[in-house]
Amino acid sequence: MEEKIKFEIEFPIQASPSLLYQYMSSPSGMSEWFADNVNSRGEYYTFIWNGSEEKAKLLGKKSDERIKFRWMDDVEDENLYYFELRIVVDEITKDVSLIVTDFAEKDEVDEGKMFWENQISELKHIIGSN
């Protein structure tokens, strides 16, 4: 299997870190922008898009700062692929950014970035940050 490439994208968002964190850490919040439906049982989350399911394990989270998942498809892989949503607040301007870290195969990086741009655009729309 080809090694995946890590990529990061930064999105400026006009929202408080606590509001943003609610949308990225709760199944009900994530159902509004990330997937059609999101369910969780303990540290395992099920994301549903157009009837297909993807399962992920919660690797860690810190309130108002970050949440990190690993797709169950990647668990057997000895490489430690994950996706992380991280909130960064500029100390001087207090501007809030959401930094997405993810991995994709070389020929799917652009597609991966486009996926996140679409999802974060939906998130911004929902929380009223344009």
PDB file of C-alpha atoms in Angstrom:
ATOM      1  CA  MET A   1       0.000   0.000   0.000  1.00  0.00           C
ATOM      2  CA  GLU A   2       1.245   3.428  -0.944  1.00  0.00           C
ATOM      3  CA  GLU A   3       2.224   5.706   1.903  1.00  0.00           C
ATOM      4  CA  LYS A   4      -0.179   8.562   2.516  1.00  0.00           C
ATOM      5  CA  ILE A   5       0.879  12.186   2.507  1.00  0.00           C
ATOM      6  CA  LYS A   6       0.130  14.486   5.426  1.00  0.00           C
ATOM      7  CA  PHE A   7      -1.496  17.824   4.650  1.00  0.00           C
ATOM      8  CA  GLU A   8      -2.707  20.765   6.725  1.00  0.00           C
ATOM      9  CA  ILE A   9      -5.164  23.483   5.825  1.00  0.00           C
ATOM     10  CA  GLU A  10      -5.915  26.576   7.882  1.00  0.00           C
ATOM     11  CA  PHE A  11      -9.360  28.168   7.875  1.00  0.00           C
ATOM     12  CA  PRO A  12      -9.992  31.545   9.536  1.00  0.00           C
ATOM     13  CA  ILE A  13     -13.308  31.320  11.399  1.00  0.00           C
ATOM     14  CA  GLN A  14     -15.216  34.073  13.131  1.00  0.00           C
ATOM     15  CA  ALA A  15     -16.489  32.179  16.163  1.00  0.00           C
ATOM     16  CA  SER A  16     -15.483  31.584  19.741  1.00  0.00           C
ATOM     17  CA  PRO A  17     -13.301  28.527  20.379  1.00  0.00           C
ATOM     18  CA  SER A  18     -15.969  27.048  22.692  1.00  0.00           C
ATOM     19  CA  LEU A  19     -18.724  27.320  20.041  1.00  0.00           C
ATOM     20  CA  LEU A  20     -16.439  25.898  17.382  1.00  0.00           C
ATOM     21  CA  TYR A  21     -15.429  23.037  19.672  1.00  0.00           C
ATOM     22  CA  GLN A  22     -19.077  22.069  20.234  1.00  0.00           C
ATOM     23  CA  TYR A  23     -19.545  21.664  16.482  1.00  0.00           C
ATOM     24  CA  MET A  24     -16.406  19.560  16.068  1.00  0.00           C
ATOM     25  CA  SER A  25     -16.624  17.341  19.141  1.00  0.00           C
ATOM     26  CA  SER A  26     -20.271  16.354  19.579  1.00  0.00           C
ATOM     27  CA  PRO A  27     -22.094  13.893  17.304  1.00  0.00           C
ATOM     28  CA  SER A  28     -25.033  16.314  16.985  1.00  0.00           C
ATOM     29  CA  GLY A  29     -22.690  19.201  16.092  1.00  0.00           C
ATOM     30  CA  MET A  30     -20.774  17.131  13.549  1.00  0.00           C
ATOM     31  CA  SER A  31     -24.053  15.934  12.005  1.00  0.00           C
ATOM     32  CA  GLU A  32     -24.764  19.525  11.021  1.00  0.00           C
ATOM     33  CA  TRP A  33     -21.679  20.021   8.846  1.00  0.00           C
ATOM     34  CA  PHE A  34     -19.327  17.025   8.655  1.00  0.00           C
ATOM     35  CA  ALA A  35     -21.578  14.088   7.802  1.00  0.00           C
ATOM     36  CA  ASP A  36     -25.266  13.364   7.221  1.00  0.00           C
ATOM     37  CA  ASN A  37     -25.374  11.626  10.594  1.00  0.00           C
ATOM     38  CA  VAL A  38     -22.875  10.949  13.370  1.00  0.00           C
ATOM     39  CA  ASN A  39     -23.246   8.448  16.194  1.00  0.00           C
ATOM     40  CA  SER A  40     -20.860   7.676  19.011  1.00  0.00           C
ATOM     41  CA  ARG A  41     -20.384   4.841  21.456  1.00  0.00           C
ATOM     42  CA  GLY A  42     -17.625   5.640  23.853  1.00  0.00           C
ATOM     43  CA  GLU A  43     -14.503   6.365  21.836  1.00  0.00           C
ATOM     44  CA  TYR A  44     -15.940   5.003  18.565  1.00  0.00           C
ATOM     45  CA  TYR A  45     -17.758   7.275  16.128  1.00  0.00           C
ATOM     46  CA  THR A  46     -19.794   6.284  13.084  1.00  0.00           C
ATOM     47  CA  PHE A  47     -20.018   8.852  10.281  1.00  0.00           C
ATOM     48  CA  ILE A  48     -22.757   8.353   7.695  1.00  0.00           C
ATOM     49  CA  TRP A  49     -22.772   9.921   4.212  1.00  0.00           C
ATOM     50  CA  ASN A  50     -25.448   9.032   1.643  1.00  0.00           C
ATOM     51  CA  GLY A  51     -26.097   5.714   3.341  1.00  0.00           C
ATOM     52  CA  SER A  52     -22.458   4.606   3.573  1.00  0.00           C
ATOM     53  CA  GLU A  53     -20.775   4.359   6.959  1.00  0.00           C
ATOM     54  CA  GLU A  54     -17.228   5.082   8.041  1.00  0.00           C
ATOM     55  CA  LYS A  55     -16.087   4.301  11.560  1.00  0.00           C
ATOM     56  CA  ALA A  56     -13.395   6.195  13.443  1.00  0.00           C
ATOM     57  CA  LYS A  57     -11.775   5.929  16.842  1.00  0.00           C
ATOM     58  CA  LEU A  58     -11.393   9.035  18.983  1.00  0.00           C
ATOM     59  CA  LEU A  59      -7.663   9.327  19.723  1.00  0.00           C
ATOM     60  CA  GLY A  60      -7.817  12.394  21.923  1.00  0.00           C
ATOM     61  CA  LYS A  61      -9.440  15.715  22.565  1.00  0.00           C
ATOM     62  CA  LYS A  62      -8.849  18.840  24.587  1.00  0.00           C
ATOM     63  CA  SER A  63     -11.759  21.108  25.349  1.00  0.00           C
ATOM     64  CA  ASP A  64     -11.914  24.234  23.147  1.00  0.00           C
ATOM     65  CA  GLU A  65      -8.637  23.223  21.427  1.00  0.00           C
ATOM     66  CA  ARG A  66      -8.594  20.019  19.379  1.00  0.00           C
ATOM     67  CA  ILE A  67     -10.067  16.638  18.542  1.00  0.00           C
ATOM     68  CA  LYS A  68      -8.281  13.793  16.797  1.00  0.00           C
ATOM     69  CA  PHE A  69      -9.640  10.635  15.120  1.00  0.00           C
ATOM     70  CA  ARG A  70      -8.290   7.601  13.274  1.00  0.00           C
ATOM     71  CA  TRP A  71     -10.391   5.907  10.613  1.00  0.00           C
ATOM     72  CA  MET A  72     -10.892   2.243  11.487  1.00  0.00           C
ATOM     73  CA  ASP A  73      -9.760   1.387   7.930  1.00  0.00           C
ATOM     74  CA  ASP A  74      -6.346   2.769   8.912  1.00  0.00           C
ATOM     75  CA  VAL A  75      -6.045   0.943  12.258  1.00  0.00           C
ATOM     76  CA  GLU A  76      -4.382  -2.185  10.872  1.00  0.00           C
ATOM     77  CA  ASP A  77      -1.954  -0.008   8.973  1.00  0.00           C
ATOM     78  CA  GLU A  78       1.271   0.375  10.926  1.00  0.00           C
ATOM     79  CA  ASN A  79       1.479   3.985   9.765  1.00  0.00           C
ATOM     80  CA  LEU A  80      -0.259   6.279  12.202  1.00  0.00           C
ATOM     81  CA  TYR A  81      -2.714   8.121   9.994  1.00  0.00           C
ATOM     82  CA  TYR A  82      -5.308  10.341  11.620  1.00  0.00           C
ATOM     83  CA  PHE A  83      -7.328  13.467  11.096  1.00  0.00           C
ATOM     84  CA  GLU A  84      -7.285  16.315  13.558  1.00  0.00           C
ATOM     85  CA  LEU A  85      -9.262  19.524  13.948  1.00  0.00           C
ATOM     86  CA  ARG A  86      -7.326  22.107  15.956  1.00  0.00           C
ATOM     87  CA  ILE A  87      -8.452  25.556  17.088  1.00  0.00           C
ATOM     88  CA  VAL A  88      -5.765  28.233  17.187  1.00  0.00           C
ATOM     89  CA  VAL A  89      -6.284  31.719  18.607  1.00  0.00           C
ATOM     90  CA  ASP A  90      -3.818  34.448  17.640  1.00  0.00           C
ATOM     91  CA  GLU A  91      -2.524  35.937  20.895  1.00  0.00           C
ATOM     92  CA  ILE A  92      -2.406  39.486  19.557  1.00  0.00           C
ATOM     93  CA  THR A  93      -5.406  39.792  17.233  1.00  0.00           C
ATOM     94  CA  LYS A  94      -7.549  37.101  18.933  1.00  0.00           C
ATOM     95  CA  ASP A  95      -8.402  35.818  15.436  1.00  0.00           C
ATOM     96  CA  VAL A  96      -9.601  32.221  15.494  1.00  0.00           C
ATOM     97  CA  SER A  97      -8.464  29.626  12.958  1.00  0.00           C
ATOM     98  CA  LEU A  98      -9.351  26.001  12.504  1.00  0.00           C
ATOM     99  CA  ILE A  99      -6.431  23.882  11.339  1.00  0.00           C
ATOM    100  CA  VAL A 100      -7.262  20.563   9.708  1.00  0.00           C
ATOM    101  CA  THR A 101      -4.582  17.881   9.532  1.00  0.00           C
ATOM    102  CA  ASP A 102      -5.309  14.825   7.403  1.00  0.00           C
ATOM    103  CA  PHE A 103      -3.608  12.223   5.232  1.00  0.00           C
ATOM    104  CA  ALA A 104      -4.323  11.125   1.667  1.00  0.00           C
ATOM    105  CA  GLU A 105      -2.662   9.064  -1.019  1.00  0.00           C
ATOM    106  CA  LYS A 106      -0.542  11.154  -3.375  1.00  0.00           C
ATOM    107  CA  ASP A 107      -3.110  11.265  -6.166  1.00  0.00           C
ATOM    108  CA  GLU A 108      -5.933  12.088  -3.714  1.00  0.00           C
ATOM    109  CA  VAL A 109      -4.446  15.040  -1.793  1.00  0.00           C
ATOM    110  CA  ASP A 110      -6.284  17.662  -3.892  1.00  0.00           C
ATOM    111  CA  GLU A 111      -9.513  15.714  -3.467  1.00  0.00           C
ATOM    112  CA  GLY A 112      -8.888  15.526   0.294  1.00  0.00           C
ATOM    113  CA  LYS A 113      -8.308  19.276   0.506  1.00  0.00           C
ATOM    114  CA  MET A 114     -11.453  19.934  -1.534  1.00  0.00           C
ATOM    115  CA  PHE A 115     -13.456  17.695   0.818  1.00  0.00           C
ATOM    116  CA  TRP A 116     -12.298  19.707   3.849  1.00  0.00           C
ATOM    117  CA  GLU A 117     -12.859  23.056   2.085  1.00  0.00           C
ATOM    118  CA  ASN A 118     -16.453  22.018   1.359  1.00  0.00           C
ATOM    119  CA  GLN A 119     -17.085  20.717   4.886  1.00  0.00           C
ATOM    120  CA  ILE A 120     -15.544  23.763   6.601  1.00  0.00           C
ATOM    121  CA  SER A 121     -17.492  26.058   4.261  1.00  0.00           C
ATOM    122  CA  GLU A 122     -20.652  24.314   5.500  1.00  0.00           C
ATOM    123  CA  LEU A 123     -19.500  24.707   9.121  1.00  0.00           C
ATOM    124  CA  LYS A 124     -18.868  28.430   8.600  1.00  0.00           C
ATOM    125  CA  HIS A 125     -22.322  28.807   7.056  1.00  0.00           C
ATOM    126  CA  ILE A 126     -23.992  27.091  10.019  1.00  0.00           C
ATOM    127  CA  ILE A 127     -22.234  29.151  12.677  1.00  0.00           C
ATOM    128  CA  GLY A 128     -22.595  32.394  10.705  1.00  0.00           C
ATOM    129  CA  SER A 129     -18.900  32.937  10.025  1.00  0.00           C
ATOM    130  CA  ASN A 130     -18.320  34.129   6.451  1.00  0.00           C
TER     131      ASN A 130
END
